[in-house]
PDB file of C-alpha atoms in Angstrom:
ATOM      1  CA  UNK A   1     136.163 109.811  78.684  1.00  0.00           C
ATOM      2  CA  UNK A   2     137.084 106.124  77.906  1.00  0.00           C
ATOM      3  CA  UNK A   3     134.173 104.220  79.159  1.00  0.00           C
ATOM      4  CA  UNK A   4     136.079 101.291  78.387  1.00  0.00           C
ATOM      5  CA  UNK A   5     134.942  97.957  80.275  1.00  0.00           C
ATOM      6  CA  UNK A   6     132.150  96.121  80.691  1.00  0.00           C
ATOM      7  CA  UNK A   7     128.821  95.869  82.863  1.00  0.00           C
ATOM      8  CA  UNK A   8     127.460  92.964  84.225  1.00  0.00           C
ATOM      9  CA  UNK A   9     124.272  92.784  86.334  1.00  0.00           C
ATOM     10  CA  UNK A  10     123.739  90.410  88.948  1.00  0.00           C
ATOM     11  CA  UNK A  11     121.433  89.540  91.583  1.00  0.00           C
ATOM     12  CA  UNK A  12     122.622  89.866  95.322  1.00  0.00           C
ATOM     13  CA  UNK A  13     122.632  86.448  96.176  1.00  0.00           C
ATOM     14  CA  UNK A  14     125.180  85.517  92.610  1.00  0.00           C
ATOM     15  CA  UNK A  15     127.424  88.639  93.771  1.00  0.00           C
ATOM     16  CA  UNK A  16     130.737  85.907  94.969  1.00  0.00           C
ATOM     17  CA  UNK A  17     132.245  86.645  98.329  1.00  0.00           C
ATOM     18  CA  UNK A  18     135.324  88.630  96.444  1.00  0.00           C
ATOM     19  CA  UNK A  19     132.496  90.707  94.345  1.00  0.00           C
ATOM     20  CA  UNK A  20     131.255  91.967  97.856  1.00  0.00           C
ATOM     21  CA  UNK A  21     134.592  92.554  99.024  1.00  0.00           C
ATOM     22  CA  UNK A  22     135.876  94.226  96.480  1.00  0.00           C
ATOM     23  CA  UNK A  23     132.094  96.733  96.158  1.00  0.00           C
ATOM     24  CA  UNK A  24     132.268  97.531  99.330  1.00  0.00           C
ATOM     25  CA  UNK A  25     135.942  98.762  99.258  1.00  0.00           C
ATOM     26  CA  UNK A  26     134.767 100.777  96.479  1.00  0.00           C
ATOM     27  CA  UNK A  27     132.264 102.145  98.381  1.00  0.00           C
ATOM     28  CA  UNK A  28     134.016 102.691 101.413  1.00  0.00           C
ATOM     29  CA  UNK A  29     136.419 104.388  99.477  1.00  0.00           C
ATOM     30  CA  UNK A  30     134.451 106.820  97.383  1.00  0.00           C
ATOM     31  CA  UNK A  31     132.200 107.653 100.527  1.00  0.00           C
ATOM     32  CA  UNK A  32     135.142 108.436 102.875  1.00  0.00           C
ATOM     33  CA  UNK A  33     135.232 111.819 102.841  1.00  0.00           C
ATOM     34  CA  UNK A  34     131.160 112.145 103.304  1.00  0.00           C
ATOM     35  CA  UNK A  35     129.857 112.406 107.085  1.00  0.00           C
ATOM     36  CA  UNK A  36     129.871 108.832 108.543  1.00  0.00           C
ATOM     37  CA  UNK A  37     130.939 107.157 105.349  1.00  0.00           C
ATOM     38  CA  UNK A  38     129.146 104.413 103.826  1.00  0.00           C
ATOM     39  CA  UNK A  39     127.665 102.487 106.853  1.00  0.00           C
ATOM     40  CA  UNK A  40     126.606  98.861 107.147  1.00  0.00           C
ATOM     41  CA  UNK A  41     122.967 100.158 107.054  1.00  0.00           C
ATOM     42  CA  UNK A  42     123.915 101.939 103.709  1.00  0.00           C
ATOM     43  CA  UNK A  43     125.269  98.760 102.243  1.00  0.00           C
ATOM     44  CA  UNK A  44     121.668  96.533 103.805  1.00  0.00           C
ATOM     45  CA  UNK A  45     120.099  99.053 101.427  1.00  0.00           C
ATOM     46  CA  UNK A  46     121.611  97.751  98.667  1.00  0.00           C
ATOM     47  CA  UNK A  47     120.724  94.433  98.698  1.00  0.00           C
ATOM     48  CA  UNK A  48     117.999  92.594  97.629  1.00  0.00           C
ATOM     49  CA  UNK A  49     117.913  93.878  93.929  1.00  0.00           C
ATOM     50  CA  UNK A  50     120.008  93.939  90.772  1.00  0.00           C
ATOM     51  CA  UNK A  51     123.790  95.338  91.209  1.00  0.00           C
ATOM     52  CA  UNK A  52     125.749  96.421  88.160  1.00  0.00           C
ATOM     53  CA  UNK A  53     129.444  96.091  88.206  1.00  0.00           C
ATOM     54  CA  UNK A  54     131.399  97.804  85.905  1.00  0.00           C
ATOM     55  CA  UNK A  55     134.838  95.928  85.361  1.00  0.00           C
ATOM     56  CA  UNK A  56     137.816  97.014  83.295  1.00  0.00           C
ATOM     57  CA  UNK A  57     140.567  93.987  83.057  1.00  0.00           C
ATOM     58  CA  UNK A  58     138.824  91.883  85.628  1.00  0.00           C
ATOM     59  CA  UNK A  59     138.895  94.444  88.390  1.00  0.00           C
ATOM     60  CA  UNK A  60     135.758  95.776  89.856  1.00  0.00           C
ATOM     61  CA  UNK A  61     135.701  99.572  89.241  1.00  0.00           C
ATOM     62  CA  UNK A  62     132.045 100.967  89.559  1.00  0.00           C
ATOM     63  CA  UNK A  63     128.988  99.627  90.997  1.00  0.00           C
ATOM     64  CA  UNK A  64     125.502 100.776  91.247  1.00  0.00           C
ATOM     65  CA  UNK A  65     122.419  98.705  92.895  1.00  0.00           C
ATOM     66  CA  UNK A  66     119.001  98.473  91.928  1.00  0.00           C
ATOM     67  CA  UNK A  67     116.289  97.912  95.064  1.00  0.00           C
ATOM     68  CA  UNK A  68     112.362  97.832  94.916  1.00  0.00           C
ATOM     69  CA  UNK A  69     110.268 100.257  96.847  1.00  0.00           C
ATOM     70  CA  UNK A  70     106.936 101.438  97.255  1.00  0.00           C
ATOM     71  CA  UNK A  71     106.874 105.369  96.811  1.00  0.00           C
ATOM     72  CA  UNK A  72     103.400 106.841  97.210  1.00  0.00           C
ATOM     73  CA  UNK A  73     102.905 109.992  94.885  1.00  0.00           C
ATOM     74  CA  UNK A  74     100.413 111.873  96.718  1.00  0.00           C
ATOM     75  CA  UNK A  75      98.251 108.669  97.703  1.00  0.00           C
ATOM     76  CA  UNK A  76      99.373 106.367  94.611  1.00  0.00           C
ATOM     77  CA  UNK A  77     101.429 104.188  94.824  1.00  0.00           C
ATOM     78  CA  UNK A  78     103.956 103.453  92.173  1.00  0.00           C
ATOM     79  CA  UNK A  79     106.053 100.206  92.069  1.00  0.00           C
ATOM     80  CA  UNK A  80     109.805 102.084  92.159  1.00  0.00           C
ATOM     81  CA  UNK A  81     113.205 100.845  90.769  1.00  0.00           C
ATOM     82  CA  UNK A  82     115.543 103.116  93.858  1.00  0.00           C
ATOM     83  CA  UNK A  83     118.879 103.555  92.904  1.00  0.00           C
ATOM     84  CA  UNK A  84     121.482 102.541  95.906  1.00  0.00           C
ATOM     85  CA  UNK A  85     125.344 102.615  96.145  1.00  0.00           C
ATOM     86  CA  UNK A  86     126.344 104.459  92.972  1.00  0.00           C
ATOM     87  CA  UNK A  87     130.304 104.839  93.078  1.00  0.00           C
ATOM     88  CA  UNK A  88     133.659 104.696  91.155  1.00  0.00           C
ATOM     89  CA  UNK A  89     136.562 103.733  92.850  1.00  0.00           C
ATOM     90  CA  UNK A  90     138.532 106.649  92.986  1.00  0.00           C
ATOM     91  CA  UNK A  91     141.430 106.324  91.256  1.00  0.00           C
ATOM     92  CA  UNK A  92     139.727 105.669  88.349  1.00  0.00           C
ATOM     93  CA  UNK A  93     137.146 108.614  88.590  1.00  0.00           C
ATOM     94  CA  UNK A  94     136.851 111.032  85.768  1.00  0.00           C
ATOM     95  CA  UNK A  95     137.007 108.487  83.001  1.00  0.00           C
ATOM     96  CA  UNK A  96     132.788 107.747  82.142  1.00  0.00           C
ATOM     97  CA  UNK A  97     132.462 104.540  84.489  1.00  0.00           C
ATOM     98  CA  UNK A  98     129.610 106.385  86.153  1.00  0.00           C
ATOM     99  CA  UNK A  99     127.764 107.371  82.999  1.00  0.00           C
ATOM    100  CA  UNK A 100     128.244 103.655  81.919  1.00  0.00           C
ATOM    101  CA  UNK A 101     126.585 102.556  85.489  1.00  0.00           C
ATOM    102  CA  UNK A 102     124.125 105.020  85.615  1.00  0.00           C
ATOM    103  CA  UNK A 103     122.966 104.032  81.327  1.00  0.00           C
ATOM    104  CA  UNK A 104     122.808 100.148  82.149  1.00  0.00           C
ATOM    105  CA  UNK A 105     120.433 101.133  85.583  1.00  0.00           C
ATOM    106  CA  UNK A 106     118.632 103.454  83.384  1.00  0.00           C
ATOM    107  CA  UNK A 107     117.802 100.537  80.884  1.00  0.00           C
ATOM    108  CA  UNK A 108     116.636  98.312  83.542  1.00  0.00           C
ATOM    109  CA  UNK A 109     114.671 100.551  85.527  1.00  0.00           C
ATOM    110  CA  UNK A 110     112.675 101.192  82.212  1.00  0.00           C
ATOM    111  CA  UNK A 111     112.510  97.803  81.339  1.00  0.00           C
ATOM    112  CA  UNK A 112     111.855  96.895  84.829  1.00  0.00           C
ATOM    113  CA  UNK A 113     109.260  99.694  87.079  1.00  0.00           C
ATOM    114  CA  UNK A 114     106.751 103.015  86.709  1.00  0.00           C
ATOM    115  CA  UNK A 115     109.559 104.978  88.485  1.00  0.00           C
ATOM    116  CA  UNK A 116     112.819 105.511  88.903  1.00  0.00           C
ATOM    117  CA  UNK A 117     114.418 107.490  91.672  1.00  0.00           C
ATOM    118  CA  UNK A 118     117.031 108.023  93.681  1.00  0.00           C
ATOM    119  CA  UNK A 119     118.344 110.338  96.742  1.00  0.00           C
ATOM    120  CA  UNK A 120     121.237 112.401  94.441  1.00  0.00           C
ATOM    121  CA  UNK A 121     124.540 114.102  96.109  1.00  0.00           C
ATOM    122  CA  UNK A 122     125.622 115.577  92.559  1.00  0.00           C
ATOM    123  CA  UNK A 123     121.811 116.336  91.018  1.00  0.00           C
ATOM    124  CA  UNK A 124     123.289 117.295  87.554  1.00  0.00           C
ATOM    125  CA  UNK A 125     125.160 114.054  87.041  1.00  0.00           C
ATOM    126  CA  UNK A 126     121.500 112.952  86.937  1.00  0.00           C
ATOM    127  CA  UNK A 127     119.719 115.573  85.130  1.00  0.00           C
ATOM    128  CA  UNK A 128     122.226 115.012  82.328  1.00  0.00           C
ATOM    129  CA  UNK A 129     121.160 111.386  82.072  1.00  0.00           C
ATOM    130  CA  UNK A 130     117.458 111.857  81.960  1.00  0.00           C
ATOM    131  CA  UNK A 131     116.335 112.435  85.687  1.00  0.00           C
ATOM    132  CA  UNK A 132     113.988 115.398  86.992  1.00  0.00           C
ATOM    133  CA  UNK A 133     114.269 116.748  90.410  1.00  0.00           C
ATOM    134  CA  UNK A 134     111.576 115.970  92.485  1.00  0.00           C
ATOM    135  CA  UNK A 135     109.941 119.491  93.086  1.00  0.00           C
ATOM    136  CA  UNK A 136     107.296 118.675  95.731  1.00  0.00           C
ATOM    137  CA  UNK A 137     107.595 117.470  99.085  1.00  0.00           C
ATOM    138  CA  UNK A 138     109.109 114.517 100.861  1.00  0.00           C
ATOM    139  CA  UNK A 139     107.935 112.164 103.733  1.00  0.00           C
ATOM    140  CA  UNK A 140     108.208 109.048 105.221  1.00  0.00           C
ATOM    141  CA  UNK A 141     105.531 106.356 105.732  1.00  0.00           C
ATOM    142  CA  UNK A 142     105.828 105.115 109.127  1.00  0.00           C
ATOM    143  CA  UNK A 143     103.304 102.978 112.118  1.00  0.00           C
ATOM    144  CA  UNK A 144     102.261 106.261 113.290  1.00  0.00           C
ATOM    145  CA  UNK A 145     101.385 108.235 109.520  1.00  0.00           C
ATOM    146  CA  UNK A 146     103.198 109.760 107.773  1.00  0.00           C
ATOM    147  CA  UNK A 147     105.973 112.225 108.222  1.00  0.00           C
ATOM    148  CA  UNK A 148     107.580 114.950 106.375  1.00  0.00           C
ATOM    149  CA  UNK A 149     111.152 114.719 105.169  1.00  0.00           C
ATOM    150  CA  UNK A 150     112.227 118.628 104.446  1.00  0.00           C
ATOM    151  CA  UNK A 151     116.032 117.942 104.976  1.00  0.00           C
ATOM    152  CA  UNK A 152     115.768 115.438 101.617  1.00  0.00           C
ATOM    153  CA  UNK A 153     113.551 117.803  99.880  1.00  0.00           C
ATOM    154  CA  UNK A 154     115.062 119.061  96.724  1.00  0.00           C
ATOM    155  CA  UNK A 155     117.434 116.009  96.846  1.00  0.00           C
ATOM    156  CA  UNK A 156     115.147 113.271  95.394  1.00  0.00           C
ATOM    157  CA  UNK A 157     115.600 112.466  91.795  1.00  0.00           C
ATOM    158  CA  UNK A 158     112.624 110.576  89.701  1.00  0.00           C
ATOM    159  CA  UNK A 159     113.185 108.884  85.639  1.00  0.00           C
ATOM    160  CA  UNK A 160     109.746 108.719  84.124  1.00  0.00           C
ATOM    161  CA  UNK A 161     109.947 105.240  82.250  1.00  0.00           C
ATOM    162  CA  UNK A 162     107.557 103.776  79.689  1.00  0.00           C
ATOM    163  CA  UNK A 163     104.847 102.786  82.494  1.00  0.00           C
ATOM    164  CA  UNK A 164     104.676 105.614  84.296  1.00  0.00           C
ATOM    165  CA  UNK A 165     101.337 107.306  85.299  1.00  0.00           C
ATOM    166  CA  UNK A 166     101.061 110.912  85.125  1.00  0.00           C
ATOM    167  CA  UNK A 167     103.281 112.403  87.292  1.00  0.00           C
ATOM    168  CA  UNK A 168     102.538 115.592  88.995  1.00  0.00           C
ATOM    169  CA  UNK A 169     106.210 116.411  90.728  1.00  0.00           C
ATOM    170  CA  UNK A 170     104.883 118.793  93.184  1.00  0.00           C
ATOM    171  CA  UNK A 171     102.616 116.247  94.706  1.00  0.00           C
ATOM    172  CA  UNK A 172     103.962 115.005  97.959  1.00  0.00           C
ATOM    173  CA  UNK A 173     106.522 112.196  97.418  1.00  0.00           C
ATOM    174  CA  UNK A 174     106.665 109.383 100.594  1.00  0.00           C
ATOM    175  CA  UNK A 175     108.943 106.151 100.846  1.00  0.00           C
ATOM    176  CA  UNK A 176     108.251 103.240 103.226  1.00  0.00           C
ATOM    177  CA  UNK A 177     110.481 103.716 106.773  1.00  0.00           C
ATOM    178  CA  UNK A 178     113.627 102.202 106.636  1.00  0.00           C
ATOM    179  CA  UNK A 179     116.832 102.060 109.517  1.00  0.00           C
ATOM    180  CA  UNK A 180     119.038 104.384 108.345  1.00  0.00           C
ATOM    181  CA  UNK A 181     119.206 107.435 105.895  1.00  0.00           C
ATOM    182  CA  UNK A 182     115.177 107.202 104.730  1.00  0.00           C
ATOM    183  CA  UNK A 183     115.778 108.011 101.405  1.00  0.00           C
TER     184      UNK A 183
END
């Protein structure tokens, strides 16, 4: 594992046109072989928070993004750092990139919100780098209530950070509607 390169961390609106470009090739890339890819809906999710590039030689080769979101445990609220867009281009897979991403959103998400958390295709990537399963289960807050998510639960990752209440992970776990994959 080389790990080599650096992360930066920029807001959505300082991302340049060829940053965007180049993340969402990434993305398109590394989601290719997953259902409908990585959709334009994905990629709104992304913005509107912190993104972390990690670039080796100038080149763009792993990105993560950092949105705020309201998750309710059980009735509380807790002020939420959600994890978007996590990907290494493919070609250069296999060498730490994501570990490097996934330490630099840690930091911030500490720094930053009570929570941490995150809709995981690969839970033990996660659970290696300090994330719990989320063990109760999952809804969606909507106009009309809210409503259960079963097919996401099990698949919803939380990092306790520094101002974090007491978390009981078997409490009911909602996020505010959103077009698109809800969590």
């Amino acid at each position: 594992m080389s790990g080599a390169g650096s992360v930066r961390q920029l807001a959505t609106d300082e991302l340049s046109e060829a940053e965007v470009a180049a993340v969402r090739a990434i993305l398109r890339d590394a989601f290719a072989g997953d259902g409908e890819g990585f959709t334009n809906e994905d990629w709104a999710h992304t913005l509107g928070g912190r993104h972390f590039l990690l670039e080796e030689d100038g080149t763009i080769v792993a990105h993560a993004s950092v949105v705020e979101r309201e998750l309710h445990v059980g009735e509380r609220p807790v002020r939420s750092g959600y994890v978007e867009a996590v990907a290494t281009r493919p070609d250069a897979q296999g060498h730490g990139h994501g570990t490097r991403i996934i330490e630099a959103v840690n930091e911030h998400i500490r720094d930053t919100y009570a929570l941490g958390a995150l809709s995981a295709a690969v839970p033990e990537f996660y659970i290696r780098r300090g994330w719990m399963p989320w063990l109760g289960p999952t809804a969606v807050r909507t106009a009309a209530g809210e409503v259960r998510t079963p097919e996401d639960d099990g698949d919803i990752m939380v990092l306790a950070t520094p101002s974090s209440p007491a978390l009981d992970r078997h409490a009911v776990l909602s996020c505010p509607w959103r077009p698109g994959d809800i969590w």
